Amino acid sequence: MIQTLLREVKEYKGASIATPLFMILEVLMEMMIPFLMASIIDDGVNAGDINHIYKVGGVMVAAAAIGLLAGMAGGRYGAKASAGLAKNLRETMFNHIQTFSFANIDKYSTAGLVTRLTTDVTNVQNAYQMTLRMFTRAPASLLCAMVMAFRINAKLSCVYLIAVAILGVLLALIMSHATKYFQQAFPKYDDMNASVQENVSAIRVVKAYVREEQETAKFKKASENIYRIFMKAECNLVYNAPLMQFTVYSCILLISWIGAKMIVASTLTTGELMSLLAYCMNILMSLMMLSMVFVMISMSMASIRRISEVLNESSDIENPAEPVFEVPDGSIEFRNVDFAYRRDSESPVLKDINLKIHSGEVIGIIGGTGSAKTSLVNLISRLYDVTGGEILVGGRNVKEYDMEALRNQVSVVLQNNVLFSGSIFDNLRWGNQRATEEECKRACCQACADEFILRLPEGYETHIEQGGSNVSGGQRQRLCIARALLKEPKILILDDSTSAVDTATDARIRKAFREEIPNTTKLIIAQRIGSVKDADRIIVMEDGRVDAFGTHDELLRENAIYREVYESQTKGGGDFDEKAGD
C-alpha cells in the first residue's frame, strides 16, 4: 500500500531526499547553540574573557544562520515534494480511472472517486510533508538533545528519561483513541459529497418538487456525522497540550531544584544548568512533534487505503497481446452469449443469445423495461465482456481488437445523453477532434440538429452548459447523434436515442441514415414500433432472451408479443411495456 504511493514520487525523489537532510542539518545547528551558550557563561562571562565571548558568539551566530537557511531549504523542498506527490497521485488516479471498464466503475460511487481525488490526496500530501520534515526533525532533535544532555551531566539527565517514558505512554494512549475516530471520519466524506452532487445535479427537480428543506436536512445530517466524529477525536487530542506543559514545567522545576543543589556542591556550573534547561525543551517538544506526526499519519492511513484501492484496481477489460487495429466491416454475430454484471451471479442478464447481423443492415431492437436491450448492445463495443460465448465484429472476436480501434468503429449513443460545457462545435468534435466545420454541419444535418441550431443567435458557437442543461431533451439527443456520426463508424448504435423527438423528426433521421450512411450497420433500440418497423429486421427481447428476430411483417404474423404491442400502440398510443390486454 505504501509502496503504491511512493511509486508516484517520481521526479520529486531529489526533493524528498534533500528535505530530511536539511532538517538534520538544522537540528545539528540548533543543538550546538545551548552547548556554546554554556561555554560563553562559564568560560567567558564568569572568567571575564571578552575575546572568548566574541569568538564563541560568532560561532553561535554562524550556527543560527546555517540552521535558518537549512530550515528554509527543508521547508521549500518538503513543500515541493509533497505537492508533487499529490499532483502525480491525482494524475495517475484520473488516468487509471479512464482505463476502467463499466464493471470497474460500477464498484465505486462518483462521490467516492471525487473524495479520493481531493480530500484523500490532500490528507496524504500533508502526511508526506510532515513525514519528510517533522518525522526526521523530531527524532533527530530528541536523540541529539539527549546525547548532549548526558554529555553535560548524566545523573541530572536521567530526569529526561523518566519524563520521556511517562509522556510517551500517555501520548500513545491518546493517539490510539484519536486515530480510531479519524479513520471513521474520512469515509463519511463520501456521504456528504454524494449529497452535494445529487442535489446540484438534480437542482431543477429539487425546486420543482419544493424539496429544498428535505435536501438541506439530508446534507446537515451528513455534515453533522463528520462533525461528531471529529469532535470525539479532537476531545482526545486536547489532552496533548496540558499534558506536555505539565511535563515540561515539572522537568524544569526538578532540574532547577536538583541543579541548584549541584551548583552549590560545585558539581555543576551555571552554564551547564542553562544548557540542560534548553535541552529539556528540545527533548519534550520533539516528543510532542512525534505524537502529532503519528496522529497525522494515522489520519491519512484511511486515505492511503482508499487511494490504493483505486490504483490497484485492475480493469476487467484489457487489450490483447497482439491486437487487431482494422475492423473490416460492420457485421455482428452473437454465438451462445451469456452475460452477467457480476461473475458470481446465479441469474445472467443475457441468456443464450445467437444472432447474425450483416454489414449495412438496419436492426431494430424492442422489448419491455428490463429485457436487457442496453446490455446486449454494450457488449458489442466491449463496454462489458461476455461471461459466456463470444461476439464477432467484422468476422473477428471483439477481444482480438485494440479497444480504441474497436470503439472508434462502434459508435454508441447512450441512453443518458451527456453534453459537456463548451460550444456546440466543441461537443460535436468529441466524435472527431479533426472534424472541419463543414463535416460538423453535415453530421448535424443528418441528425436533424441543424433545424434548431440555425435558429440560435450564435449558431454553432452557442455555449452549452455542463450536462446540456440549456437545451431540451430532444435537442440534446440530436446533438449526441450528430457527435456519433462524426466518428464515421462501421456500426452505429442508438440506445433509445430518439425518444424525446417527435415522430416526424424521428422519421427524417432514419431516412437520412438510409440515404447518407447505407454501409453503416445501424442498431436502433426503441419503445415505439414506429421507430423500427422500417428496419431490415427487428429483435424482440424478453427477459434477457431473443424472443423473435425478423422483419416487421414476419413478426406481426408469427410473434404474439410483437403483434400485441403493435396493436396496442396503433390503437391507443401505448408503448412496449403496455401489452394488449394488460
Coordinates of C-alpha atoms in Angstrom, one line a residue:
M1 CA 0.0 0.0 0.0
I2 CA 2.8 2.5 1.0
Q3 CA 4.9 1.3 -2.0
T4 CA 2.0 2.0 -4.3
L5 CA 2.0 5.7 -3.2
L6 CA 5.8 6.0 -3.1
R7 CA 5.9 5.0 -6.8
E8 CA 4.2 8.3 -7.5
V9 CA 7.1 10.4 -6.1
K10 CA 8.8 10.0 -9.5
E11 CA 10.6 13.2 -10.4
Y12 CA 10.4 14.6 -6.9
K13 CA 12.8 11.9 -5.4
G14 CA 15.6 14.5 -5.2
A15 CA 13.4 16.9 -3.2
S16 CA 12.2 14.0 -1.0
I17 CA 15.8 13.1 -0.1
A18 CA 17.0 16.7 0.3
T19 CA 14.3 17.6 2.8
P20 CA 15.3 15.3 5.6
L21 CA 19.0 16.1 5.0
F22 CA 18.3 19.8 5.5
M23 CA 16.2 19.1 8.6
I24 CA 19.0 17.1 10.2
L25 CA 21.4 19.9 9.4
E26 CA 19.1 22.4 11.1
V27 CA 18.8 20.2 14.2
L28 CA 22.6 19.8 14.5
M29 CA 23.0 23.6 14.3
E30 CA 20.3 24.1 16.9
M31 CA 21.8 21.6 19.3
M32 CA 25.2 23.4 19.1
I33 CA 23.7 26.7 20.4
P34 CA 22.9 25.6 24.0
F35 CA 26.3 23.9 24.3
L36 CA 28.1 27.1 23.1
M37 CA 26.0 29.2 25.4
A38 CA 27.2 27.2 28.4
S39 CA 30.8 27.9 27.2
I40 CA 30.1 31.7 26.9
I41 CA 28.7 31.8 30.5
D42 CA 31.3 29.5 32.2
D43 CA 34.5 30.4 30.2
G44 CA 33.6 33.9 29.1
V45 CA 31.3 35.8 31.5
N46 CA 32.4 34.1 34.7
A47 CA 36.1 34.2 33.7
G48 CA 35.8 37.7 32.4
D49 CA 37.3 36.7 29.0
I50 CA 35.6 39.1 26.4
N51 CA 37.6 37.6 23.5
H52 CA 36.1 34.2 24.3
I53 CA 32.6 35.7 24.3
Y54 CA 33.2 37.3 20.9
K55 CA 34.7 34.1 19.4
V56 CA 32.0 31.7 20.6
G57 CA 29.3 34.2 20.0
G58 CA 30.4 34.4 16.3
V59 CA 30.2 30.7 16.1
M60 CA 26.7 30.8 17.6
V61 CA 25.6 33.4 15.0
A62 CA 27.0 31.3 12.2
A63 CA 25.3 28.1 13.5
A64 CA 22.0 30.0 13.8
A65 CA 22.3 31.4 10.3
I66 CA 23.1 27.9 8.9
G67 CA 20.2 26.4 10.8
L68 CA 17.9 29.1 9.5
L69 CA 18.9 28.5 5.9
A70 CA 18.7 24.7 6.3
G71 CA 15.2 25.1 7.8
M72 CA 14.1 27.3 4.9
A73 CA 15.5 24.9 2.4
G74 CA 13.9 21.9 4.2
G75 CA 10.5 23.7 4.1
R76 CA 10.8 24.6 0.4
Y77 CA 11.9 21.1 -0.7
G78 CA 9.3 19.5 1.6
A79 CA 6.5 21.5 0.1
K80 CA 7.8 20.8 -3.4
A81 CA 8.0 17.0 -2.7
S82 CA 4.6 16.7 -1.1
A83 CA 2.8 18.9 -3.6
G84 CA 4.5 17.0 -6.4
L85 CA 3.3 13.7 -4.9
A86 CA -0.2 15.0 -4.7
K87 CA -0.1 16.1 -8.3
N88 CA 1.2 12.8 -9.5
L89 CA -1.3 10.9 -7.4
R90 CA -4.2 12.8 -8.9
E91 CA -2.9 12.5 -12.5
T92 CA -2.3 8.7 -12.1
M93 CA -5.6 8.1 -10.4
F94 CA -7.5 10.1 -13.0
N95 CA -5.7 8.3 -15.9
H96 CA -6.2 4.9 -14.3
I97 CA -9.9 5.6 -13.9
Q98 CA -10.1 6.3 -17.6
T99 CA -8.9 2.7 -18.2
F100 CA -11.7 1.2 -16.1
S101 CA -14.4 -0.9 -17.8
F102 CA -18.0 -0.2 -16.9
A103 CA -17.8 -3.2 -14.5
N104 CA -14.9 -1.5 -12.6
I105 CA -16.7 1.9 -12.5
D106 CA -19.8 0.2 -11.1
K107 CA -17.8 -0.7 -7.9
Y108 CA -17.3 3.0 -6.9
S109 CA -19.7 5.8 -6.4
T110 CA -19.0 9.1 -8.3
A111 CA -18.8 10.9 -4.9
G112 CA -16.3 8.3 -3.6
L113 CA -14.0 8.8 -6.5
V114 CA -14.2 12.6 -6.2
T115 CA -13.4 12.3 -2.5
R116 CA -10.4 10.1 -3.2
L117 CA -9.1 12.6 -5.8
T118 CA -9.5 15.6 -3.5
T119 CA -9.8 15.1 0.3
D120 CA -7.9 11.8 0.5
V121 CA -5.0 13.1 -1.7
T122 CA -4.8 16.3 0.4
N123 CA -4.5 14.2 3.6
V124 CA -1.7 12.1 2.0
Q125 CA 0.1 15.3 0.9
N126 CA 0.0 16.8 4.4
A127 CA 1.1 13.5 6.0
Y128 CA 4.0 13.2 3.4
Q129 CA 5.2 16.7 4.1
M130 CA 5.1 16.1 7.9
T131 CA 6.9 12.8 7.5
L132 CA 9.7 14.3 5.5
R133 CA 10.2 17.2 7.8
M134 CA 8.9 16.5 11.3
F135 CA 9.4 12.8 11.3
T136 CA 13.1 13.5 10.5
R137 CA 13.5 16.6 12.7
A138 CA 11.7 15.3 15.9
P139 CA 13.7 12.0 16.3
A140 CA 17.0 13.7 15.4
S141 CA 16.3 16.6 17.8
L142 CA 15.3 14.1 20.5
L143 CA 18.4 12.0 20.0
C144 CA 20.9 14.9 19.7
A145 CA 19.4 16.7 22.8
M146 CA 19.6 13.5 24.9
V147 CA 23.2 12.9 23.8
M148 CA 24.2 16.5 24.6
A149 CA 22.4 16.5 27.9
F150 CA 24.0 13.2 29.0
R151 CA 27.4 14.6 27.9
I152 CA 26.9 17.6 30.2
N153 CA 25.6 15.6 33.2
A154 CA 24.4 12.0 33.0
K155 CA 22.9 11.9 36.5
L156 CA 20.7 15.0 36.1
S157 CA 19.7 13.9 32.6
C158 CA 18.0 10.8 34.0
V159 CA 15.1 13.1 34.7
Y160 CA 14.5 13.4 30.9
L161 CA 14.4 9.6 30.6
I162 CA 11.7 9.3 33.2
A163 CA 9.7 12.2 31.7
V164 CA 10.0 10.8 28.1
A165 CA 8.9 7.3 29.2
I166 CA 5.8 8.6 31.1
L167 CA 4.9 11.1 28.4
G168 CA 5.4 8.6 25.6
V169 CA 3.0 6.1 27.2
L170 CA 0.3 8.7 27.8
L171 CA 0.6 10.2 24.3
A172 CA 0.4 6.7 22.8
L173 CA -2.9 6.1 24.7
I174 CA -4.3 9.5 23.5
M175 CA -3.2 8.8 19.9
S176 CA -4.7 5.3 19.8
H177 CA -8.1 6.7 20.8
A178 CA -8.0 9.7 18.4
T179 CA -6.8 7.8 15.3
K180 CA -9.7 5.3 15.7
Y181 CA -12.2 8.2 15.2
F182 CA -10.1 9.8 12.4
Q183 CA -10.3 6.5 10.4
Q184 CA -14.1 6.6 10.8
A185 CA -14.4 10.2 9.7
F186 CA -12.9 10.2 6.1
P187 CA -15.3 7.6 4.6
K188 CA -18.1 9.9 5.8
Y189 CA -16.9 12.5 3.3
D190 CA -18.3 10.2 0.6
D191 CA -21.8 10.5 2.0
M192 CA -21.5 14.3 2.2
N193 CA -20.1 14.7 -1.3
A194 CA -22.8 12.3 -2.6
S195 CA -25.5 14.5 -1.0
V196 CA -24.0 17.6 -2.6
Q197 CA -23.5 16.1 -6.0
E198 CA -27.0 14.6 -6.1
N199 CA -28.6 17.9 -5.0
V200 CA -26.6 20.1 -7.5
S201 CA -27.1 17.8 -10.5
A202 CA -30.9 17.5 -9.8
I203 CA -31.5 21.0 -8.6
R204 CA -34.3 21.6 -11.1
V205 CA -36.2 18.5 -9.8
V206 CA -35.5 19.6 -6.2
K207 CA -37.0 23.0 -6.9
A208 CA -39.9 21.6 -8.9
Y209 CA -40.9 19.4 -6.0
V210 CA -40.1 22.1 -3.4
R211 CA -37.7 19.7 -1.6
E212 CA -35.1 22.2 -0.5
E213 CA -35.8 21.7 3.2
Q214 CA -35.5 17.9 2.9
E215 CA -32.3 18.2 0.9
T216 CA -30.9 20.7 3.4
A217 CA -31.8 18.3 6.3
K218 CA -30.0 15.4 4.4
F219 CA -26.9 17.4 3.9
K220 CA -27.0 18.7 7.5
K221 CA -27.2 15.1 8.8
A222 CA -24.1 14.1 6.7
S223 CA -22.2 17.1 7.8
E224 CA -23.1 16.5 11.5
N225 CA -21.9 12.9 11.2
I226 CA -18.4 14.2 10.3
Y227 CA -18.6 16.9 13.0
R228 CA -19.4 14.4 15.7
I229 CA -16.6 12.0 14.8
F230 CA -14.0 14.9 14.6
M231 CA -15.2 16.2 17.9
K232 CA -14.6 12.9 19.5
A233 CA -11.1 12.7 18.0
E234 CA -10.3 16.3 19.0
C235 CA -11.6 15.8 22.5
N236 CA -8.9 13.1 22.9
L237 CA -6.2 15.3 21.4
V238 CA -6.9 18.3 23.7
Y239 CA -5.1 16.4 26.4
N240 CA -1.8 16.7 24.5
A241 CA -1.1 20.4 25.3
P242 CA -1.8 20.4 29.0
L243 CA 0.0 17.0 29.4
M244 CA 3.0 18.4 27.6
Q245 CA 3.1 21.6 29.6
F246 CA 2.8 19.8 32.9
T247 CA 5.7 17.5 31.9
V248 CA 7.8 20.4 30.7
Y249 CA 7.3 22.5 33.8
S250 CA 7.8 19.6 36.1
C251 CA 11.1 18.8 34.4
I252 CA 12.2 22.4 34.6
L253 CA 11.4 22.5 38.4
L254 CA 13.1 19.2 39.1
I255 CA 16.2 20.2 37.1
S256 CA 16.3 23.6 38.6
W257 CA 16.0 22.3 42.1
I258 CA 18.5 19.4 41.7
G259 CA 20.8 21.5 39.6
A260 CA 20.8 24.3 42.1
K261 CA 22.0 21.9 44.8
M262 CA 24.6 20.6 42.4
I263 CA 25.9 24.1 41.7
V264 CA 26.2 24.8 45.4
A265 CA 28.1 21.5 45.7
S266 CA 30.3 22.6 42.8
T267 CA 29.4 19.5 40.7
L268 CA 27.6 21.6 38.1
T269 CA 28.2 25.0 36.6
T270 CA 25.6 27.7 35.9
G271 CA 26.2 27.5 32.1
E272 CA 25.7 23.7 32.2
L273 CA 22.4 24.1 34.0
M274 CA 21.1 26.6 31.4
S275 CA 22.1 24.2 28.6
L276 CA 20.2 21.4 30.3
L277 CA 17.1 23.6 30.6
A278 CA 17.4 24.4 26.9
Y279 CA 17.8 20.7 26.0
C280 CA 14.8 19.9 28.2
M281 CA 12.5 22.0 25.9
N282 CA 14.1 20.4 22.9
I283 CA 13.5 16.9 24.1
L284 CA 9.9 17.3 25.2
M285 CA 8.9 19.4 22.2
S286 CA 10.4 16.7 19.9
L287 CA 8.2 14.2 21.6
M288 CA 5.2 16.4 21.1
M289 CA 6.0 16.8 17.4
L290 CA 6.4 13.0 17.1
S291 CA 2.9 12.5 18.6
M292 CA 1.4 14.9 16.1
V293 CA 3.2 13.2 13.2
F294 CA 1.8 9.8 14.3
V295 CA -1.7 11.3 14.5
M296 CA -1.4 12.8 11.0
I297 CA -0.1 9.5 9.6
S298 CA -2.9 7.6 11.3
M299 CA -5.4 10.0 9.9
S300 CA -4.0 9.5 6.5
M301 CA -3.9 5.7 6.6
A302 CA -7.6 5.5 5.7
S303 CA -7.0 7.9 2.8
I304 CA -3.9 5.8 1.7
R305 CA -6.0 2.6 1.7
R306 CA -8.8 4.3 -0.3
I307 CA -6.3 5.7 -2.9
S308 CA -4.5 2.3 -3.2
E309 CA -7.9 0.6 -3.9
V310 CA -8.3 2.7 -7.0
L311 CA -4.6 2.5 -8.1
N312 CA -4.6 -1.3 -7.6
E313 CA -7.9 -1.9 -9.3
S314 CA -7.2 -3.8 -12.5
S315 CA -9.5 -3.2 -15.4
D316 CA -11.7 -6.2 -16.2
I317 CA -11.1 -5.5 -19.9
E318 CA -7.6 -5.3 -21.4
N319 CA -6.1 -5.2 -24.8
P320 CA -4.8 -8.5 -26.2
A321 CA -1.1 -9.0 -26.5
E322 CA -1.2 -8.6 -30.3
P323 CA -4.3 -6.6 -31.1
V324 CA -6.0 -6.1 -34.4
F325 CA -6.4 -2.5 -35.4
E326 CA -8.5 -2.7 -38.5
V327 CA -12.3 -3.6 -38.3
P328 CA -13.1 -4.9 -41.8
D329 CA -16.9 -4.2 -41.8
G330 CA -19.9 -3.8 -39.6
S331 CA -21.1 -7.4 -39.5
I332 CA -22.0 -8.6 -36.0
E333 CA -22.5 -12.1 -34.7
F334 CA -23.5 -13.4 -31.2
R335 CA -22.6 -17.0 -30.6
N336 CA -24.2 -18.6 -27.5
V337 CA -23.7 -15.4 -25.5
D338 CA -24.4 -15.2 -21.8
F339 CA -23.8 -12.1 -19.7
A340 CA -24.0 -11.2 -16.0
Y341 CA -22.8 -7.9 -14.4
R342 CA -21.2 -10.0 -11.6
R343 CA -19.3 -13.1 -12.4
D344 CA -20.7 -14.9 -9.4
S345 CA -24.3 -14.1 -10.3
E346 CA -26.6 -17.1 -10.5
S347 CA -29.1 -15.4 -12.9
P348 CA -27.4 -13.9 -16.0
V349 CA -28.8 -10.8 -17.6
L350 CA -28.5 -12.2 -21.1
K351 CA -29.0 -15.9 -21.8
D352 CA -28.1 -18.0 -24.8
I353 CA -28.0 -15.1 -27.4
N354 CA -27.5 -16.2 -31.0
L355 CA -27.7 -13.5 -33.7
K356 CA -26.2 -12.8 -37.1
I357 CA -26.3 -9.3 -38.5
H358 CA -25.0 -8.4 -41.9
S359 CA -22.9 -5.3 -42.5
G360 CA -25.1 -2.3 -43.5
E361 CA -28.3 -3.7 -42.1
V362 CA -30.7 -1.6 -40.1
I363 CA -31.7 -3.6 -37.0
G364 CA -34.4 -2.6 -34.6
I365 CA -34.4 -3.8 -31.0
I366 CA -37.5 -3.6 -28.9
G367 CA -38.5 -5.1 -25.6
G368 CA -40.0 -4.2 -22.2
T369 CA -38.2 -2.4 -19.5
G370 CA -35.5 -4.7 -18.0
S371 CA -35.4 -7.0 -21.0
A372 CA -31.6 -6.3 -21.4
K373 CA -31.7 -4.4 -24.6
T374 CA -28.9 -2.0 -23.5
S375 CA -26.9 -4.8 -22.0
L376 CA -27.0 -6.5 -25.4
V377 CA -25.5 -3.6 -27.4
N378 CA -23.0 -2.7 -24.7
L379 CA -21.2 -5.9 -25.4
I380 CA -20.5 -5.1 -29.0
S381 CA -18.0 -2.3 -28.2
R382 CA -16.6 -4.2 -25.2
L383 CA -18.0 -1.8 -22.6
Y384 CA -18.5 -5.1 -20.8
D385 CA -17.2 -8.5 -21.6
V386 CA -19.4 -11.6 -22.1
T387 CA -19.4 -14.2 -19.4
G388 CA -20.0 -17.0 -21.9
G389 CA -19.9 -17.4 -25.6
E390 CA -18.4 -14.9 -28.0
I391 CA -19.2 -11.8 -30.1
L392 CA -17.7 -11.3 -33.5
V393 CA -17.5 -7.9 -35.3
G394 CA -16.2 -7.9 -38.9
G395 CA -15.7 -11.7 -38.5
R396 CA -13.3 -11.4 -35.5
N397 CA -13.9 -11.9 -31.8
V398 CA -14.2 -8.4 -30.2
K399 CA -11.5 -9.5 -27.7
E400 CA -9.0 -9.6 -30.5
Y401 CA -9.3 -6.0 -31.4
D402 CA -7.5 -3.0 -30.0
M403 CA -10.1 -1.4 -27.8
E404 CA -9.6 2.1 -29.1
A405 CA -9.8 0.9 -32.7
L406 CA -13.0 -1.1 -32.0
R407 CA -14.7 1.7 -30.1
N408 CA -13.8 4.2 -32.9
Q409 CA -15.7 1.9 -35.3
V410 CA -18.6 1.1 -33.0
S411 CA -20.3 4.4 -32.2
V412 CA -22.8 4.3 -29.3
V413 CA -25.4 7.0 -28.4
L414 CA -26.1 6.0 -24.9
Q415 CA -29.5 6.3 -23.1
N416 CA -28.2 9.0 -20.9
N417 CA -27.4 11.8 -23.4
V418 CA -24.4 13.7 -21.9
L419 CA -23.1 17.0 -23.3
F420 CA -20.1 18.9 -21.9
S421 CA -19.6 22.6 -21.2
G422 CA -18.4 24.4 -24.3
S423 CA -19.7 25.4 -27.7
I424 CA -21.8 23.2 -30.0
F425 CA -18.7 22.7 -32.2
D426 CA -16.7 21.6 -29.1
N427 CA -19.2 19.0 -28.3
L428 CA -19.5 17.7 -31.8
R429 CA -15.7 17.3 -32.1
W430 CA -15.8 14.8 -29.3
G431 CA -16.7 12.5 -32.1
N432 CA -13.8 13.6 -34.3
Q433 CA -11.2 16.1 -33.0
R434 CA -10.1 17.0 -36.5
A435 CA -13.6 17.4 -38.0
T436 CA -14.0 20.6 -40.1
E437 CA -16.9 23.0 -39.7
E438 CA -18.4 21.5 -42.9
E439 CA -18.2 18.0 -41.6
C440 CA -19.8 19.0 -38.3
K441 CA -22.7 20.8 -40.1
R442 CA -23.2 17.7 -42.4
A443 CA -23.5 15.5 -39.3
C444 CA -26.0 17.9 -37.7
C445 CA -28.0 17.9 -40.9
Q446 CA -28.1 14.0 -40.9
A447 CA -29.3 14.1 -37.2
C448 CA -31.8 16.9 -37.9
A449 CA -30.0 19.1 -35.4
D450 CA -29.3 21.9 -37.8
E451 CA -33.0 22.8 -37.6
F452 CA -32.7 24.3 -34.1
I453 CA -29.0 25.2 -34.2
L454 CA -29.6 27.7 -37.1
R455 CA -32.3 29.4 -35.0
L456 CA -29.9 30.1 -32.1
P457 CA -28.4 33.6 -32.1
E458 CA -24.8 32.3 -32.0
G459 CA -25.5 29.2 -34.2
Y460 CA -22.8 26.6 -33.8
E461 CA -20.8 28.8 -31.4
T462 CA -23.7 28.7 -28.9
H463 CA -22.4 27.8 -25.4
I464 CA -23.7 24.5 -24.0
E465 CA -23.9 24.3 -20.2
Q466 CA -22.5 21.3 -18.3
G467 CA -24.7 18.3 -19.0
G468 CA -26.6 20.2 -21.7
S469 CA -28.9 21.8 -19.2
N470 CA -29.7 24.8 -21.5
V471 CA -31.0 22.7 -24.4
S472 CA -34.1 20.4 -24.5
G473 CA -34.1 16.7 -24.3
G474 CA -34.8 16.3 -28.0
Q475 CA -32.1 18.8 -28.9
R476 CA -29.6 17.0 -26.7
Q477 CA -30.4 13.7 -28.3
R478 CA -29.9 15.1 -31.8
L479 CA -26.6 16.7 -30.9
C480 CA -25.4 13.3 -29.4
I481 CA -26.4 11.5 -32.6
A482 CA -24.5 14.1 -34.7
R483 CA -21.5 13.6 -32.5
A484 CA -21.6 9.9 -33.0
L485 CA -21.9 10.3 -36.8
L486 CA -18.7 12.3 -36.9
K487 CA -16.8 9.2 -36.0
E488 CA -17.9 7.7 -39.3
P489 CA -18.3 4.3 -37.7
K490 CA -18.9 1.0 -39.3
I491 CA -21.6 0.3 -36.6
L492 CA -23.9 2.9 -35.1
I493 CA -26.0 2.1 -32.0
L494 CA -28.8 4.3 -30.9
D495 CA -30.0 3.3 -27.4
D496 CA -33.5 4.8 -27.3
S497 CA -31.9 8.0 -28.6
T498 CA -34.9 9.4 -30.4
S499 CA -37.4 9.0 -27.6
A500 CA -37.5 12.8 -26.9
V501 CA -38.0 13.8 -30.6
D502 CA -41.3 13.9 -32.4
T503 CA -42.3 11.2 -34.8
A504 CA -41.8 13.3 -37.9
T505 CA -38.2 14.2 -36.9
D506 CA -37.6 10.6 -35.9
A507 CA -38.6 9.6 -39.4
R508 CA -36.4 12.2 -41.1
I509 CA -33.4 11.0 -39.0
R510 CA -34.0 7.4 -40.1
K511 CA -34.4 8.5 -43.7
A512 CA -31.1 10.4 -43.6
F513 CA -29.4 7.3 -42.2
R514 CA -30.6 5.1 -45.1
E515 CA -29.5 7.7 -47.7
E516 CA -26.3 9.1 -46.2
I517 CA -24.7 6.1 -44.4
P518 CA -26.1 3.0 -46.2
N519 CA -22.9 0.9 -45.5
T520 CA -23.0 1.5 -41.7
T521 CA -24.7 -1.2 -39.6
K522 CA -27.4 0.6 -37.5
L523 CA -28.9 -0.8 -34.3
I524 CA -31.8 1.2 -33.1
I525 CA -33.3 0.5 -29.6
A526 CA -36.8 1.9 -29.3
Q527 CA -40.0 1.7 -27.4
R528 CA -42.1 2.8 -30.3
I529 CA -42.6 0.2 -33.0
G530 CA -43.0 3.1 -35.5
S531 CA -39.3 3.9 -34.9
V532 CA -38.2 0.4 -36.1
K533 CA -40.8 -1.0 -38.3
D534 CA -38.9 0.1 -41.5
A535 CA -35.8 -1.7 -40.2
D536 CA -34.4 -4.6 -42.3
R537 CA -35.0 -6.9 -39.3
I538 CA -36.2 -6.4 -35.7
I539 CA -35.1 -8.2 -32.5
V540 CA -37.7 -8.8 -29.9
M541 CA -36.2 -9.1 -26.4
E542 CA -38.0 -10.7 -23.5
D543 CA -36.4 -11.4 -20.1
G544 CA -32.8 -11.4 -21.3
R545 CA -33.5 -13.7 -24.3
V546 CA -34.2 -13.1 -28.0
D547 CA -37.9 -14.0 -28.3
A548 CA -38.0 -13.3 -32.0
F549 CA -35.9 -11.9 -34.9
G550 CA -37.4 -11.0 -38.2
T551 CA -38.9 -8.3 -40.4
H552 CA -41.9 -6.2 -39.3
D553 CA -44.3 -8.3 -41.4
E554 CA -42.9 -11.6 -40.2
L555 CA -43.2 -10.6 -36.5
L556 CA -46.7 -9.4 -37.0
R557 CA -47.7 -12.8 -38.3
E558 CA -45.6 -15.0 -36.1
N559 CA -44.8 -13.3 -32.8
A560 CA -47.6 -12.8 -30.3
I561 CA -45.7 -10.2 -28.1
Y562 CA -44.8 -8.0 -31.1
R563 CA -48.3 -8.2 -32.5
E564 CA -50.0 -7.3 -29.2
V565 CA -47.7 -4.3 -28.7
Y566 CA -48.2 -3.2 -32.3
E567 CA -52.0 -3.3 -31.9
S568 CA -51.8 -1.5 -28.5
Q569 CA -49.7 1.3 -29.9
T570 CA -51.7 1.8 -33.2
K571 CA -54.9 1.8 -31.2
G572 CA -54.1 3.7 -28.1
G573 CA -50.6 5.0 -28.5
G574 CA -49.2 2.7 -25.8
D575 CA -45.5 1.7 -25.5
F576 CA -43.8 -1.7 -25.4
D577 CA -44.4 -2.1 -21.7
E578 CA -48.2 -1.8 -22.2
K579 CA -49.1 -5.1 -23.8
A580 CA -52.6 -5.7 -25.1
G581 CA -55.0 -7.0 -22.5
D582 CA -53.0 -5.6 -19.5

